Amino acid sequence: MSTTSPIKDKKALIFFRDYYRDVSPNPRNYTMIVMGLNTAFRIGDLLSLKWKDVCSADGELRGHICVEEQKTEKTRIVPINDALRQALESYWRSSQNPGLSDYLFPSSRFKSQPLSRYQAYRIVRNAAKECGLPEHIGCHSLRKTFGYHAWQQGTPPAMLMDLYNHSSYQITKRYLGIEQDERDQVYLHINL
């Protein structure tokens, strides 16, 4: 398996994000992609979420999602932003009375089990392929895309390192997919 890349082009990203909403409607798949892009959760953590992780007992969406990361065993608390809130509310309405202990992204064949990592990969790859994105787009691209666009909007790399729970700046830099084109832009915009 090759290394995944972030989706850098904003127009391509929007088309990719909205593929399962506008082109091939599937509320579960759309919400999974929106959540991956807006929380930067690893796919295993994303797939293990249940409705109770995003909703209170009365069915109201929470303000934050609290996850103990499988890989690091560290707790991450992530706010539910407007894009994710809209996706979750629409998904809740389209779901058939999900219980709070039901998986947020259930398997189509086995409703009591979450989507498999492989099925999640197929969902992401299908949208990427249909949107004309390169083959290096996979589930981890959702996490990397979050970081790349946060960095482009001025988020300091040290903050991204903390958000990702990375142990070194080198790992974060690799995630961001900083390439020569971005390096060139720094030099070309500095005219002292």
Tab-separated table of C-alpha atoms in Angstrom:
chain	number	residue	atom	x	y	z
A	1	MET	CA	0.000	0.000	0.000
A	2	SER	CA	1.400	3.373	-0.966
A	3	THR	CA	1.499	6.554	1.081
A	4	THR	CA	-1.675	8.612	1.029
A	5	SER	CA	-1.786	12.303	0.175
A	6	PRO	CA	-3.895	15.207	1.368
A	7	ILE	CA	-6.409	16.720	-1.033
A	8	LYS	CA	-4.897	20.143	-1.615
A	9	ASP	CA	-7.110	21.661	-4.315
A	10	LYS	CA	-10.104	23.324	-2.624
A	11	LYS	CA	-12.524	22.806	-5.545
A	12	ALA	CA	-11.594	19.139	-5.842
A	13	LEU	CA	-11.963	18.795	-2.074
A	14	ILE	CA	-15.488	20.237	-2.107
A	15	PHE	CA	-16.527	17.971	-4.986
A	16	PHE	CA	-15.027	14.959	-3.181
A	17	ARG	CA	-16.651	15.885	0.153
A	18	ASP	CA	-20.078	16.337	-1.428
A	19	TYR	CA	-19.951	13.290	-3.752
A	20	TYR	CA	-22.142	11.143	-1.474
A	21	ARG	CA	-24.529	14.025	-0.897
A	22	ASP	CA	-24.988	15.346	-4.451
A	23	VAL	CA	-23.904	12.706	-6.990
A	24	SER	CA	-24.454	9.313	-5.344
A	25	PRO	CA	-26.549	10.066	-2.241
A	26	ASN	CA	-25.620	8.059	0.836
A	27	PRO	CA	-25.956	9.909	4.162
A	28	ARG	CA	-23.717	7.464	6.054
A	29	ASN	CA	-20.851	7.758	3.581
A	30	TYR	CA	-21.227	11.525	3.286
A	31	THR	CA	-21.183	11.982	7.062
A	32	MET	CA	-18.178	9.667	7.450
A	33	ILE	CA	-16.171	11.763	4.980
A	34	VAL	CA	-17.300	15.078	6.497
A	35	MET	CA	-16.422	13.812	9.971
A	36	GLY	CA	-13.016	12.536	8.841
A	37	LEU	CA	-12.192	15.853	7.193
A	38	ASN	CA	-13.346	17.959	10.160
A	39	THR	CA	-12.031	15.943	13.109
A	40	ALA	CA	-8.803	14.418	11.748
A	41	PHE	CA	-9.650	11.175	13.575
A	42	ARG	CA	-7.843	8.048	12.448
A	43	ILE	CA	-10.209	5.751	10.562
A	44	GLY	CA	-10.247	3.160	13.362
A	45	ASP	CA	-11.330	5.808	15.865
A	46	LEU	CA	-13.926	7.172	13.450
A	47	LEU	CA	-15.461	3.761	12.795
A	48	SER	CA	-15.662	2.900	16.499
A	49	LEU	CA	-17.901	5.907	17.243
A	50	LYS	CA	-21.461	5.318	18.379
A	51	TRP	CA	-24.410	7.709	18.350
A	52	LYS	CA	-23.951	8.272	22.103
A	53	ASP	CA	-20.535	9.771	21.327
A	54	VAL	CA	-22.171	12.588	19.353
A	55	CYS	CA	-25.631	12.796	20.945
A	56	SER	CA	-26.869	13.220	24.492
A	57	ALA	CA	-29.552	10.947	26.000
A	58	ASP	CA	-32.301	13.295	24.733
A	59	GLY	CA	-30.987	13.040	21.151
A	60	GLU	CA	-29.413	16.508	21.010
A	61	LEU	CA	-26.014	16.812	19.351
A	62	ARG	CA	-23.177	17.363	21.770
A	63	GLY	CA	-20.790	20.286	21.474
A	64	HIS	CA	-17.719	18.024	21.447
A	65	ILE	CA	-16.711	14.479	20.603
A	66	CYS	CA	-14.456	12.808	23.155
A	67	VAL	CA	-12.392	9.877	21.866
A	68	GLU	CA	-9.689	7.761	23.426
A	69	GLU	CA	-7.376	7.153	20.485
A	70	GLN	CA	-6.753	3.486	19.805
A	71	LYS	CA	-3.185	4.076	18.661
A	72	THR	CA	-1.936	6.480	21.333
A	73	GLU	CA	-4.460	5.766	24.116
A	74	LYS	CA	-4.635	9.546	24.582
A	75	THR	CA	-7.947	11.352	24.920
A	76	ARG	CA	-8.902	13.823	22.202
A	77	ILE	CA	-11.741	16.265	22.592
A	78	VAL	CA	-12.878	17.751	19.288
A	79	PRO	CA	-15.640	20.343	18.849
A	80	ILE	CA	-18.442	19.650	16.404
A	81	ASN	CA	-18.161	22.482	13.874
A	82	ASP	CA	-21.000	23.766	11.680
A	83	ALA	CA	-20.219	21.550	8.659
A	84	LEU	CA	-20.122	18.426	10.800
A	85	ARG	CA	-23.221	19.473	12.772
A	86	GLN	CA	-25.233	19.876	9.553
A	87	ALA	CA	-24.059	16.492	8.249
A	88	LEU	CA	-24.855	14.740	11.538
A	89	GLU	CA	-28.304	16.347	11.831
A	90	SER	CA	-29.186	15.355	8.271
A	91	TYR	CA	-27.819	11.838	8.825
A	92	TRP	CA	-29.825	11.472	12.062
A	93	ARG	CA	-33.035	12.473	10.246
A	94	SER	CA	-32.363	10.001	7.412
A	95	SER	CA	-31.452	7.129	9.747
A	96	GLN	CA	-34.144	4.725	10.851
A	97	ASN	CA	-34.396	5.562	14.565
A	98	PRO	CA	-30.825	4.774	15.536
A	99	GLY	CA	-30.231	3.862	19.157
A	100	LEU	CA	-27.585	5.741	21.090
A	101	SER	CA	-25.603	2.497	21.442
A	102	ASP	CA	-25.679	1.864	17.667
A	103	TYR	CA	-22.538	2.462	15.646
A	104	LEU	CA	-22.484	5.797	13.889
A	105	PHE	CA	-21.249	4.148	10.695
A	106	PRO	CA	-22.739	0.639	10.686
A	107	SER	CA	-21.973	-2.111	8.230
A	108	SER	CA	-24.645	-2.472	5.553
A	109	ARG	CA	-24.741	-6.249	6.050
A	110	PHE	CA	-24.338	-6.443	9.827
A	111	LYS	CA	-26.094	-3.472	11.446
A	112	SER	CA	-24.684	-4.361	14.881
A	113	GLN	CA	-21.114	-3.965	13.603
A	114	PRO	CA	-19.257	-0.902	12.345
A	115	LEU	CA	-18.073	-0.520	8.790
A	116	SER	CA	-14.843	-2.394	8.229
A	117	ARG	CA	-11.696	-0.427	7.542
A	118	TYR	CA	-11.614	-1.984	4.081
A	119	GLN	CA	-15.186	-0.887	3.311
A	120	ALA	CA	-14.386	2.634	4.531
A	121	TYR	CA	-11.353	2.629	2.219
A	122	ARG	CA	-13.545	1.542	-0.706
A	123	ILE	CA	-16.031	4.344	0.057
A	124	VAL	CA	-13.271	6.975	0.099
A	125	ARG	CA	-11.514	5.558	-2.983
A	126	ASN	CA	-14.758	5.411	-4.967
A	127	ALA	CA	-15.511	9.078	-4.276
A	128	ALA	CA	-11.904	10.025	-5.076
A	129	LYS	CA	-11.957	8.066	-8.337
A	130	GLU	CA	-15.308	9.529	-9.406
A	131	CYS	CA	-13.969	13.017	-8.645
A	132	GLY	CA	-10.825	12.461	-10.714
A	133	LEU	CA	-8.440	12.568	-7.746
A	134	PRO	CA	-5.116	10.729	-7.860
A	135	GLU	CA	-4.796	7.143	-6.670
A	136	HIS	CA	-2.959	8.156	-3.493
A	137	ILE	CA	-6.201	9.151	-1.773
A	138	GLY	CA	-7.382	6.863	1.031
A	139	CYS	CA	-8.871	7.033	4.521
A	140	HIS	CA	-5.758	8.631	5.971
A	141	SER	CA	-6.085	11.387	3.358
A	142	LEU	CA	-9.052	12.728	5.344
A	143	ARG	CA	-6.770	13.263	8.354
A	144	LYS	CA	-3.977	14.714	6.246
A	145	THR	CA	-6.356	17.027	4.358
A	146	PHE	CA	-7.540	18.521	7.647
A	147	GLY	CA	-3.952	19.368	8.592
A	148	TYR	CA	-2.973	20.690	5.191
A	149	HIS	CA	-5.880	23.135	5.019
A	150	ALA	CA	-5.486	24.161	8.674
A	151	TRP	CA	-1.813	24.886	7.924
A	152	GLN	CA	-2.771	26.847	4.785
A	153	GLN	CA	-5.133	28.944	6.921
A	154	GLY	CA	-2.288	29.851	9.260
A	155	THR	CA	-2.467	27.228	12.009
A	156	PRO	CA	1.058	26.895	13.429
A	157	PRO	CA	2.683	23.501	12.818
A	158	ALA	CA	3.264	23.139	16.571
A	159	MET	CA	-0.507	23.330	17.131
A	160	LEU	CA	-1.108	20.736	14.404
A	161	MET	CA	1.508	18.500	16.012
A	162	ASP	CA	-0.453	18.756	19.271
A	163	LEU	CA	-3.836	18.167	17.564
A	164	TYR	CA	-2.499	15.060	15.856
A	165	ASN	CA	-0.747	13.823	19.032
A	166	HIS	CA	2.453	13.440	17.021
A	167	SER	CA	5.715	12.839	18.835
A	168	SER	CA	7.814	14.851	16.380
A	169	TYR	CA	7.557	17.799	14.033
A	170	GLN	CA	8.981	15.642	11.206
A	171	ILE	CA	5.885	13.426	11.293
A	172	THR	CA	3.592	16.451	11.167
A	173	LYS	CA	5.564	17.954	8.291
A	174	ARG	CA	5.161	14.707	6.321
A	175	TYR	CA	1.415	14.753	7.030
A	176	LEU	CA	1.070	18.241	5.651
A	177	GLY	CA	2.528	17.112	2.354
A	178	ILE	CA	4.697	20.191	2.083
A	179	GLU	CA	6.273	20.039	-1.344
A	180	GLN	CA	8.673	22.144	-3.354
A	181	ASP	CA	5.837	24.244	-4.807
A	182	GLU	CA	4.844	25.420	-1.321
A	183	ARG	CA	8.474	26.055	-0.416
A	184	ASP	CA	8.938	28.087	-3.608
A	185	GLN	CA	5.929	30.268	-2.738
A	186	VAL	CA	7.533	31.302	0.558
A	187	TYR	CA	10.691	32.461	-1.264
A	188	LEU	CA	8.763	34.137	-4.086
A	189	HIS	CA	6.535	36.142	-1.708
A	190	ILE	CA	9.441	37.496	0.352
A	191	ASN	CA	10.861	40.512	-1.444
A	192	LEU	CA	13.045	42.272	1.085
